[in-house]
mmCIF file of C-alpha atoms in Angstrom:
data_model
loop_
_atom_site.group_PDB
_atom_site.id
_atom_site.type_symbol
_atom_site.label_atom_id
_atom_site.label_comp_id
_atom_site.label_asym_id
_atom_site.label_seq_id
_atom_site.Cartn_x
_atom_site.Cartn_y
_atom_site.Cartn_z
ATOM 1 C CA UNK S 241 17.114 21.481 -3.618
ATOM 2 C CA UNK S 242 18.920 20.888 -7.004
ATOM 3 C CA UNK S 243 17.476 18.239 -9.346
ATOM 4 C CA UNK S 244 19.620 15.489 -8.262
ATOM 5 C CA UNK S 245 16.671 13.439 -7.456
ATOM 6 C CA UNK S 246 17.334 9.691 -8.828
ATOM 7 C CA UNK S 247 15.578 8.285 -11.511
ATOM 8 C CA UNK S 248 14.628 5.389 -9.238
ATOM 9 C CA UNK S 249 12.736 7.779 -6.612
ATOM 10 C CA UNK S 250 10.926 9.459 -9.484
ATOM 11 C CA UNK S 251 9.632 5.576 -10.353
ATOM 12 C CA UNK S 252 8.902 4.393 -7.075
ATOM 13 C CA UNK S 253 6.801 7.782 -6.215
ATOM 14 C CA UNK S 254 5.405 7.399 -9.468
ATOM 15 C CA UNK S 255 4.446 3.223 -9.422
ATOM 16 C CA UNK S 256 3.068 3.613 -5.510
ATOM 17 C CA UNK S 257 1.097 6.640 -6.455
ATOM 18 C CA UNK S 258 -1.124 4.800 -9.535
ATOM 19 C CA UNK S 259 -1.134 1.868 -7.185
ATOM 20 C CA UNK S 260 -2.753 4.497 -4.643
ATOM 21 C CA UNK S 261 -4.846 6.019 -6.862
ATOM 22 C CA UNK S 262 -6.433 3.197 -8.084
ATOM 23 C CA UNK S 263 -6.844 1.148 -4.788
ATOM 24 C CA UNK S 264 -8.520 4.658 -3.409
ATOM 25 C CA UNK S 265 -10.709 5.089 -6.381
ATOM 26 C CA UNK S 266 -11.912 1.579 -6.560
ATOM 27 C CA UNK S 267 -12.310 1.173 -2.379
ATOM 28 C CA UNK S 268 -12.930 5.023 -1.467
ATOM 29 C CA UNK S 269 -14.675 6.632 -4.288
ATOM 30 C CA UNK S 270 -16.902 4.743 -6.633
ATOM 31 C CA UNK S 271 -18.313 1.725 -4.479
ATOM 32 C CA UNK S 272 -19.914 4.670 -2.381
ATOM 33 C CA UNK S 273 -20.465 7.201 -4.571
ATOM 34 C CA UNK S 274 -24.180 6.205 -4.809
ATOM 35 C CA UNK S 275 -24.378 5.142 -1.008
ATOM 36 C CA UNK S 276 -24.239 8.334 0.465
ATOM 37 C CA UNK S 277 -27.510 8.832 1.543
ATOM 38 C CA UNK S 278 -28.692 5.261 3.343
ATOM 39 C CA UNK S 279 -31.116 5.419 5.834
ATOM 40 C CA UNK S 280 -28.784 4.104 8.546
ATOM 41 C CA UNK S 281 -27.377 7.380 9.984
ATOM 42 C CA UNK S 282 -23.921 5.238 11.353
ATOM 43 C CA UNK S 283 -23.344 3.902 7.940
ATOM 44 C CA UNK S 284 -24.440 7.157 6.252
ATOM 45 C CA UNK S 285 -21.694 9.027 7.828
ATOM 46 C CA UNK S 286 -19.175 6.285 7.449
ATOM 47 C CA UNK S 287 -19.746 6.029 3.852
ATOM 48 C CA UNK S 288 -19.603 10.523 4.028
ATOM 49 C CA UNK S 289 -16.311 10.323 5.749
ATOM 50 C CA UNK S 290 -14.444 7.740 3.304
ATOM 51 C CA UNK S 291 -15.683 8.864 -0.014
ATOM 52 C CA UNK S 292 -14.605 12.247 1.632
ATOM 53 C CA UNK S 293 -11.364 11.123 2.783
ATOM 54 C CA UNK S 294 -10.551 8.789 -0.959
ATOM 55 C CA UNK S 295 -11.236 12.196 -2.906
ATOM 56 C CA UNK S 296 -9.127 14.030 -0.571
ATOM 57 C CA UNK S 297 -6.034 11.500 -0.982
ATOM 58 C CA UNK S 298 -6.669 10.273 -4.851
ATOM 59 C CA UNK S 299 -6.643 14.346 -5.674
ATOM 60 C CA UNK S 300 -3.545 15.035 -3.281
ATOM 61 C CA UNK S 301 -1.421 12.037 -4.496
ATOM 62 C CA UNK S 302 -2.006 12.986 -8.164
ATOM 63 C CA UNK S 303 -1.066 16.775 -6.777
ATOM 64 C CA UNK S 304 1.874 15.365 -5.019
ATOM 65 C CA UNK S 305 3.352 13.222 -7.844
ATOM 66 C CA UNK S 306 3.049 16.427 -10.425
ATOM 67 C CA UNK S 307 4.465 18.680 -8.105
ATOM 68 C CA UNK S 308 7.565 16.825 -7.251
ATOM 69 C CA UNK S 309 8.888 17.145 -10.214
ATOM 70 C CA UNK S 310 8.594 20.861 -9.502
ATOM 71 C CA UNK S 311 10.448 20.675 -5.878
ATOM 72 C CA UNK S 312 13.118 18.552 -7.041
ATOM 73 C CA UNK S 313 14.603 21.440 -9.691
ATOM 74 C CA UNK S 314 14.550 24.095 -6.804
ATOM 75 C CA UNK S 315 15.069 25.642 -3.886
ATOM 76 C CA UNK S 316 12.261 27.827 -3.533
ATOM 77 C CA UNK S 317 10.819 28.213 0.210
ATOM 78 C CA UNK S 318 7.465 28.876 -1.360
ATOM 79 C CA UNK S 319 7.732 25.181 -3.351
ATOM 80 C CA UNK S 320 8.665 23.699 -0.440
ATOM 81 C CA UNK S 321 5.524 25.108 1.544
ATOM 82 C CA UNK S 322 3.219 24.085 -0.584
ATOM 83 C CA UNK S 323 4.184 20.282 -0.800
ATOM 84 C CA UNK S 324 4.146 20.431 2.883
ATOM 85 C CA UNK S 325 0.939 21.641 2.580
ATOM 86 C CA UNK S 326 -0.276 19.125 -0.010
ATOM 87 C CA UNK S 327 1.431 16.243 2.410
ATOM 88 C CA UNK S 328 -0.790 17.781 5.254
ATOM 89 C CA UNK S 329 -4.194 17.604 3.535
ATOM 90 C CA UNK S 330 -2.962 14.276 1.705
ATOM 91 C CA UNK S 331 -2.314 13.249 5.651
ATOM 92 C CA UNK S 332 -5.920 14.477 6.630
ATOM 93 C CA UNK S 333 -7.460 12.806 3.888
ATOM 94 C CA UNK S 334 -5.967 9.514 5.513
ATOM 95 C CA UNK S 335 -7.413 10.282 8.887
ATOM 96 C CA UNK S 336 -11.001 10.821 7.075
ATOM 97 C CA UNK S 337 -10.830 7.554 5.379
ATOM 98 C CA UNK S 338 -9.657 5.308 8.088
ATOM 99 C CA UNK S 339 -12.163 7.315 10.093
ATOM 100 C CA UNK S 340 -14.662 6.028 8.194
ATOM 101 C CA UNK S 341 -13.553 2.746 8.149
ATOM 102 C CA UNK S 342 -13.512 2.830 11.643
ATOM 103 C CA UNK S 343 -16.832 3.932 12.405
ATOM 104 C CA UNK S 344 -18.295 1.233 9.494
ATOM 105 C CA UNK S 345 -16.377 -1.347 11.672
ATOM 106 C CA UNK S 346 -17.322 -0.262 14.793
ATOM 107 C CA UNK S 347 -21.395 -0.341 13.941
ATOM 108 C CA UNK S 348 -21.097 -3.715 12.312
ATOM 109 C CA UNK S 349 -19.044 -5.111 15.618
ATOM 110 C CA UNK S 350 -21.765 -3.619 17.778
ATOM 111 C CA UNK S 351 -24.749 -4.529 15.607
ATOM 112 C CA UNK S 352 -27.049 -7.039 16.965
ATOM 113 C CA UNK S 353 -28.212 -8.066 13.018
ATOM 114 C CA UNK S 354 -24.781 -8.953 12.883
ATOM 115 C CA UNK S 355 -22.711 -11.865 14.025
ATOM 116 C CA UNK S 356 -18.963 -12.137 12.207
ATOM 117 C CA UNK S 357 -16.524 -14.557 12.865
ATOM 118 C CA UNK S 358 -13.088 -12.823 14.318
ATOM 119 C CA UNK S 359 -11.128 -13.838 11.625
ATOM 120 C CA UNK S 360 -13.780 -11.710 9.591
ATOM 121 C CA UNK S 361 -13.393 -8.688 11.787
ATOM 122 C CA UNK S 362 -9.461 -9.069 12.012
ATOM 123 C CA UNK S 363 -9.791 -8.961 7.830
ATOM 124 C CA UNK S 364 -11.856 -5.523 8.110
ATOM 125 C CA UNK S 365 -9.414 -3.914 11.181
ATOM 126 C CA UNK S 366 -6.154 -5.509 8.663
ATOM 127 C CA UNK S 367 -8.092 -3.036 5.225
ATOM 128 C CA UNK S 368 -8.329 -0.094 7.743
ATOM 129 C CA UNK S 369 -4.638 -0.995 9.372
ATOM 130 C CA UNK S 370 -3.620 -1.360 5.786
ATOM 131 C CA UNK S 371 -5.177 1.933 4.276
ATOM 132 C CA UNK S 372 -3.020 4.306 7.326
ATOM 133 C CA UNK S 373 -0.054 3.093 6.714
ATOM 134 C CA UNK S 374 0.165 2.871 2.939
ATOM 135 C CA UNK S 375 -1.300 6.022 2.503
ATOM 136 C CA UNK S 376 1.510 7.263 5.343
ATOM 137 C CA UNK S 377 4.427 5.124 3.264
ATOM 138 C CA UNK S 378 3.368 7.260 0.483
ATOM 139 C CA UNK S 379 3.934 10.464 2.086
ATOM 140 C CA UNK S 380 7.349 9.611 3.702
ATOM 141 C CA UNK S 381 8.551 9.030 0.155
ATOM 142 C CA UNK S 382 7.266 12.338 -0.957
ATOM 143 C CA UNK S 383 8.813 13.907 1.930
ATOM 144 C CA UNK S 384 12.359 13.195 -0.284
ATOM 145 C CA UNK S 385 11.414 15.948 -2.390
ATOM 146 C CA UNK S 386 10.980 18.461 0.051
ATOM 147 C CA UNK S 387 13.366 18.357 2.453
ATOM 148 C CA UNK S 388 17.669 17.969 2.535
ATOM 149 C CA UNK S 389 19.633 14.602 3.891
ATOM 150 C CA UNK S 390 19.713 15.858 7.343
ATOM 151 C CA UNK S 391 15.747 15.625 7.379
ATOM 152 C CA UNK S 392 15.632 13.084 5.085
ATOM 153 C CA UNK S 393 16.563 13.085 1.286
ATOM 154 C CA UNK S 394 19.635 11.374 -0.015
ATOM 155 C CA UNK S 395 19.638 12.687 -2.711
ATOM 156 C CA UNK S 396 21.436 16.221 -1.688
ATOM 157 C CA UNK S 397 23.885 14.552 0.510
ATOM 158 C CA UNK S 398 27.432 12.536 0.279
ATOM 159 C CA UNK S 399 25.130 9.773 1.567
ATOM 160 C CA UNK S 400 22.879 9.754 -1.205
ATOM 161 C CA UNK S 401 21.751 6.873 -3.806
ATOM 162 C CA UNK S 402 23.446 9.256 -6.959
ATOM 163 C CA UNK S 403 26.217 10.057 -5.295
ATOM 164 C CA UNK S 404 27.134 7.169 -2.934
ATOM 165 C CA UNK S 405 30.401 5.447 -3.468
ATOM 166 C CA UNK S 406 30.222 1.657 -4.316
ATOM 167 C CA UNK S 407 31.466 0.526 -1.177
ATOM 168 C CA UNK S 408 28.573 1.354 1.143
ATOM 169 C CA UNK S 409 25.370 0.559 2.663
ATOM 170 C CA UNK S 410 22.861 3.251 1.908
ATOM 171 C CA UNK S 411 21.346 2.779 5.263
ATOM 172 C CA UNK S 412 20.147 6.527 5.922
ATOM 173 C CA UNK S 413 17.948 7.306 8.524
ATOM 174 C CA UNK S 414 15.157 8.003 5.846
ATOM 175 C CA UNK S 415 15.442 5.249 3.909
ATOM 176 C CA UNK S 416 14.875 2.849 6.550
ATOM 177 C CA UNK S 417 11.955 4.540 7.919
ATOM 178 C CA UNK S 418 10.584 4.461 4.781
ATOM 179 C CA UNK S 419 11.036 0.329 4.245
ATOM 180 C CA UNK S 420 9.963 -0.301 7.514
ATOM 181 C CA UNK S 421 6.751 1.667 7.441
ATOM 182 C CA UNK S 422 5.605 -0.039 4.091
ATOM 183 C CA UNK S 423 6.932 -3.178 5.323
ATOM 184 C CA UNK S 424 4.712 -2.296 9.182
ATOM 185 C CA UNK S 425 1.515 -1.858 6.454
ATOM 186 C CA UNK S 426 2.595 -5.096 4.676
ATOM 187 C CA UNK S 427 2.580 -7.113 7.144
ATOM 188 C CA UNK S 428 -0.944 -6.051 9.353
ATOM 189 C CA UNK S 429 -2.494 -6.013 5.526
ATOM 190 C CA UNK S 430 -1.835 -9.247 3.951
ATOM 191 C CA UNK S 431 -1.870 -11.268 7.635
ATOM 192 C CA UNK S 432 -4.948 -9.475 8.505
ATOM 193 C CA UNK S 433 -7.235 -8.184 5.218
ATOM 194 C CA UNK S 434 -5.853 -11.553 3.197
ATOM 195 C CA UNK S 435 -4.777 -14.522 5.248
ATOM 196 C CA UNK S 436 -7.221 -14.041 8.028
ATOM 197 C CA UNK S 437 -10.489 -13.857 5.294
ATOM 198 C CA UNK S 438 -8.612 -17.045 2.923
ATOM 199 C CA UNK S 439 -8.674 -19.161 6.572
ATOM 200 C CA UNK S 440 -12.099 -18.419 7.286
ATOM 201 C CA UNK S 441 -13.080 -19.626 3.607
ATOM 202 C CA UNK S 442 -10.921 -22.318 4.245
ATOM 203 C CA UNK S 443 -12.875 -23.874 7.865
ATOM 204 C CA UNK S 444 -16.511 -22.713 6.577
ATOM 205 C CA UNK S 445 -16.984 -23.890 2.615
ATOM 206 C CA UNK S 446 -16.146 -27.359 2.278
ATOM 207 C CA UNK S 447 -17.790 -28.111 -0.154
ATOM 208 C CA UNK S 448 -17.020 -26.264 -3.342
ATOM 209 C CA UNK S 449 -13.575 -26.810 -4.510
ATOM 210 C CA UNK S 450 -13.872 -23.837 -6.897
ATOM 211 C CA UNK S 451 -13.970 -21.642 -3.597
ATOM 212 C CA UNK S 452 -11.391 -23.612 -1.607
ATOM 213 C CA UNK S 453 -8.922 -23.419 -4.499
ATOM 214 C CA UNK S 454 -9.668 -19.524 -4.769
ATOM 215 C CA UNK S 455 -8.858 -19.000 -0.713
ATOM 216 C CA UNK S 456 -5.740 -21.592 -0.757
ATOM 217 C CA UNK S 457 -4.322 -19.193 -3.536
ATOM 218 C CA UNK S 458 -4.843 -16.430 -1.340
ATOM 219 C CA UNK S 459 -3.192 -17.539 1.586
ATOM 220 C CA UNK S 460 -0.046 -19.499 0.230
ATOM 221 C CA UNK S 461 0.234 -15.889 -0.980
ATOM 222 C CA UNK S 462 -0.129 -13.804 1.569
ATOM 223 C CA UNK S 463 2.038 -16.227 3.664
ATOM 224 C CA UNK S 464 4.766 -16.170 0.624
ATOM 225 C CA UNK S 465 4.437 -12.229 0.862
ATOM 226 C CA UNK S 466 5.628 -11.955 4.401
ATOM 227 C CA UNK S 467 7.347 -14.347 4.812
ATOM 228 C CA UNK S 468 9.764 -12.976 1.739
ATOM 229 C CA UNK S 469 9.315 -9.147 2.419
ATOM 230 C CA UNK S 470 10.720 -9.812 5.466
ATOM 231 C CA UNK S 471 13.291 -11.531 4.881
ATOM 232 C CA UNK S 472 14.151 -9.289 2.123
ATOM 233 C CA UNK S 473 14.044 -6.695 4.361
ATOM 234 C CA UNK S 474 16.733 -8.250 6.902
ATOM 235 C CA UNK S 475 19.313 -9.200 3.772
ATOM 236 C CA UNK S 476 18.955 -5.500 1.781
ATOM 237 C CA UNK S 477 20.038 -4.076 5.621
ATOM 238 C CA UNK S 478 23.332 -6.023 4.840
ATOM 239 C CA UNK S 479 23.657 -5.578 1.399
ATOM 240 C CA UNK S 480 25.429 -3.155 -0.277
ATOM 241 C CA UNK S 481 26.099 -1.945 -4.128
ATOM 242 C CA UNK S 482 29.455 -4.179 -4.011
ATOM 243 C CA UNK S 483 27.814 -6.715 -2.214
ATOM 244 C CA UNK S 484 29.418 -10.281 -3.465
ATOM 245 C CA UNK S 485 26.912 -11.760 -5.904
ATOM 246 C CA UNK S 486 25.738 -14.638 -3.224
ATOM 247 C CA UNK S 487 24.091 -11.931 -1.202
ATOM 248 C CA UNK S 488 22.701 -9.980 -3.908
ATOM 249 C CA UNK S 489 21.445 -13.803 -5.213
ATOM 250 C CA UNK S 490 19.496 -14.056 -1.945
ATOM 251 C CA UNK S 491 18.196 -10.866 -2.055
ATOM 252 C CA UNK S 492 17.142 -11.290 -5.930
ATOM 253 C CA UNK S 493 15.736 -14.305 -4.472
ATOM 254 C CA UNK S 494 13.413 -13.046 -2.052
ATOM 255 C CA UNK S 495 12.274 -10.846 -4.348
ATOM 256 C CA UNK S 496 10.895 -12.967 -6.514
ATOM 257 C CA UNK S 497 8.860 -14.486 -3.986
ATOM 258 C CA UNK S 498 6.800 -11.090 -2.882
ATOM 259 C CA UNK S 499 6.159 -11.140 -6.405
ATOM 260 C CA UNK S 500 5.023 -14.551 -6.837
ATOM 261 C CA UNK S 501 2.940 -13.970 -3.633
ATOM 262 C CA UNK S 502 1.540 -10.747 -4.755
ATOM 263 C CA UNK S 503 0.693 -12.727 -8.212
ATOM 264 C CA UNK S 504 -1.070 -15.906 -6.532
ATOM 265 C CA UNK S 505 -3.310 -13.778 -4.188
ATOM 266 C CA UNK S 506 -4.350 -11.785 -6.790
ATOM 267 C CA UNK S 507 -4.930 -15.144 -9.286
ATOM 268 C CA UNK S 508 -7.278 -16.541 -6.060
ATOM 269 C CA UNK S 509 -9.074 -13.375 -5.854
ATOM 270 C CA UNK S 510 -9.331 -13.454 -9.234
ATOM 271 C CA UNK S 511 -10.541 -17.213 -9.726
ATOM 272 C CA UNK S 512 -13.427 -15.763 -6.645
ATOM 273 C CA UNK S 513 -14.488 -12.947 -8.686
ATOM 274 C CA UNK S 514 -15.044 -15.161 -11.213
ATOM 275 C CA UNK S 515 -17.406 -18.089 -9.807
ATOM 276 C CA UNK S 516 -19.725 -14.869 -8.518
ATOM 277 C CA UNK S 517 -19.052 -12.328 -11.552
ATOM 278 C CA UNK S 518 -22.430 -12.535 -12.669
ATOM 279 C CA UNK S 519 -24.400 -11.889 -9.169
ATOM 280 C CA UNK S 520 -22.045 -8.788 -7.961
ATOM 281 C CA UNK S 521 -23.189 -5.476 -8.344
ATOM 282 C CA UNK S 522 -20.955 -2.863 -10.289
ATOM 283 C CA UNK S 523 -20.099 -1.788 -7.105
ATOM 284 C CA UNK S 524 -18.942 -4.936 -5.820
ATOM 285 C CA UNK S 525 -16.807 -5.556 -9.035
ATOM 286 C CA UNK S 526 -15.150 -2.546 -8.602
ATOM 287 C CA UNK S 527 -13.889 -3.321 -5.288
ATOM 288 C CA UNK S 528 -12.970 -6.753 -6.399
ATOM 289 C CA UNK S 529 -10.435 -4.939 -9.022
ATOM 290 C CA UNK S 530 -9.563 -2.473 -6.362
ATOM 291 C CA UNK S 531 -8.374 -5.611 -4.330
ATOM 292 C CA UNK S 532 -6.541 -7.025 -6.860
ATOM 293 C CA UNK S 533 -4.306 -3.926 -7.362
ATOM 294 C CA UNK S 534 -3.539 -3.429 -3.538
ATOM 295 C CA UNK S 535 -2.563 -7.093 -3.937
ATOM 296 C CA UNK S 536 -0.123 -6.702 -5.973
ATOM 297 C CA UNK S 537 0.775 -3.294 -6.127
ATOM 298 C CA UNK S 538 1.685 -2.805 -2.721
ATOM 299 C CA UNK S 539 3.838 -5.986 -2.139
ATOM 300 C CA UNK S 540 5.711 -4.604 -5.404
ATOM 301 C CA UNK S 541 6.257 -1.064 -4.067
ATOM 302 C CA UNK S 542 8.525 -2.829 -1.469
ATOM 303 C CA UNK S 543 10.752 -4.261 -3.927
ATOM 304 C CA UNK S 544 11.151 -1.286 -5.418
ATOM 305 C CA UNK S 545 12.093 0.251 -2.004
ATOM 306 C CA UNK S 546 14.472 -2.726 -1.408
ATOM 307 C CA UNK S 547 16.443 -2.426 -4.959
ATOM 308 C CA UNK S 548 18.782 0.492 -4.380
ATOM 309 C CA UNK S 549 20.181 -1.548 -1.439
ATOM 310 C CA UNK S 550 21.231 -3.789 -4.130
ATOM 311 C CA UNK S 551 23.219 -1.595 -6.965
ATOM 312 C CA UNK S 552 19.554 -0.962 -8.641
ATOM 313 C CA UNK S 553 17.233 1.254 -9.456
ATOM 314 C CA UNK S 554 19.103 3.859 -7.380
#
């Protein structure tokens, strides 16, 4: 591998990997560090297995980021190995999480203390949904640095984003897997974790405007979010660099929208943080920040996928 690697990859790995690293922290790490040791031996080992699993993938993303810059400036077999090998634990890490997840959902389902709506549940299956398939968008763009055009970097091939002629769709094989994972996660997160919770709000408190307005934010964005990401995603499949500037317009367009949906859910989540700041616990503050970043963060990654399609960022 010679250094070719575009500027734009180096961003987007970089962006999606603080975005990571902070929703992980905030979600994985700290809002269980000190409930490891509850007397409920399901939750116990739920809360084991995702602290466990957010170390494993905030340490391997930060490894992952620092070491591409490494793997794109050579062709050592031994470089390439060990991001592989980073990928793999980063990959287990994932599995460990979600596992926990899982097992937290699956003893508050079954629980007879515990009656939840479905829309409630569909919000906890959309964080866990959400969580795999981030975390598994984040690897597929790190596998760009290990690997050549006919496994899946452009950027060492005729077809890639430095070298492509203007004339062309960059519609590699790797590229679209890439959008289409994030824009898989995208869509079970926000329709799920966000718009499924906001409606719930929206049928069971009517009576405090404060928390109506917070939940309306959240779901004219979520709605805005998907609604846009996917179109975007249908008009960047057309576009091209020397796309006529009508196309590249509507594209522009759309991307304006996932980020005016990623700002409005996280101004409602905001605006509910707010009426309850004072009775959270640290804990619960955290993950309230943590939200806000996979809010917006992730939505924002996607644009930054969709760009190069457009002349940008390439």
């Amino acid at each position: 591998m010679t250094s070719n690697t575009s500027v734009g990859h180096i961003v987007r790995q970089v962006f999606f990997a603080i975005i990571l690293i902070l929703f992980a922290i905030m979600h994985a790490v700290y809002p269980i560090h000190d409930q490891l040791d509850v007397t409920v031996d399901e939750v116990k080992t739920a809360n084991r297995l995702t602290f466990a699993g957010g170390i494993m993938v905030t340490v391997m993303t930060a490894l992952l980021v620092l070491f591409g810059f490494v793997a794109r400036s050579t062709d050592s077999a031994l470089v390439m190995f060990i991001g592989v090998a980073l990928m793999g634990v980063s990959f287990v890490g994932n599995i460990v999480w979600v596992a926990g997840l899982g097992k937290l959902i699956d003893y508050t389902f079954d629980s007879p203390y515990v009656s939840l709506d479905s829309r409630v549940k569909a919000s906890m299956v959309g964080n866990l949904l959400g969580v795999f398939f981030f975390n598994t968008s984040f690897l597929v763009l790190c596998l760009k640095d290990y690997t050549t055009e006919s496994e899946g970097n452009e950027a060492t091939s005729p077809n890639s984003y430095a070298n492509h002629s203007n004339d062309e769709s960059y519609l590699t094989f790797d590229h679209i897997i890439r959008k289409l994972v994030h824009l898989l996660g995208m869509i079970l997160y926000y329709s799920m974790a966000v718009a499924a919770l906001a409606g719930y709000v929206l049928d069971e408190v009517k009576n405090n405007d404060d928390i109506t307005t917070a939940a309306r934010l959240m779901l004219a964005g979520s709605v805005i979010t998907l609604v846009s990401s996917t179109v975007l995603a249908v008009v960047s499949f057309v576009a091209s660099p020397s796309t006529n500037a009508g196309v590249k317009g509507v594209g522009f367009l759309f991307m304006f929208l996932v980020f005016a949906g990623s700002i409005l859910m996280v101004a409602g989540n905001g605006k509910y943080m707010d009426l309850g700041w004072d009775n959270l616990t640290q804990e619960q503050k955290v993950s309230s920040v943590g939200d806000c970043f996979g809010f917006f963060g992730f939505a924002n990654v996607f644009i930054l996928y969709c760009l190069p399609d457009f002349g940008y960022l390439m």
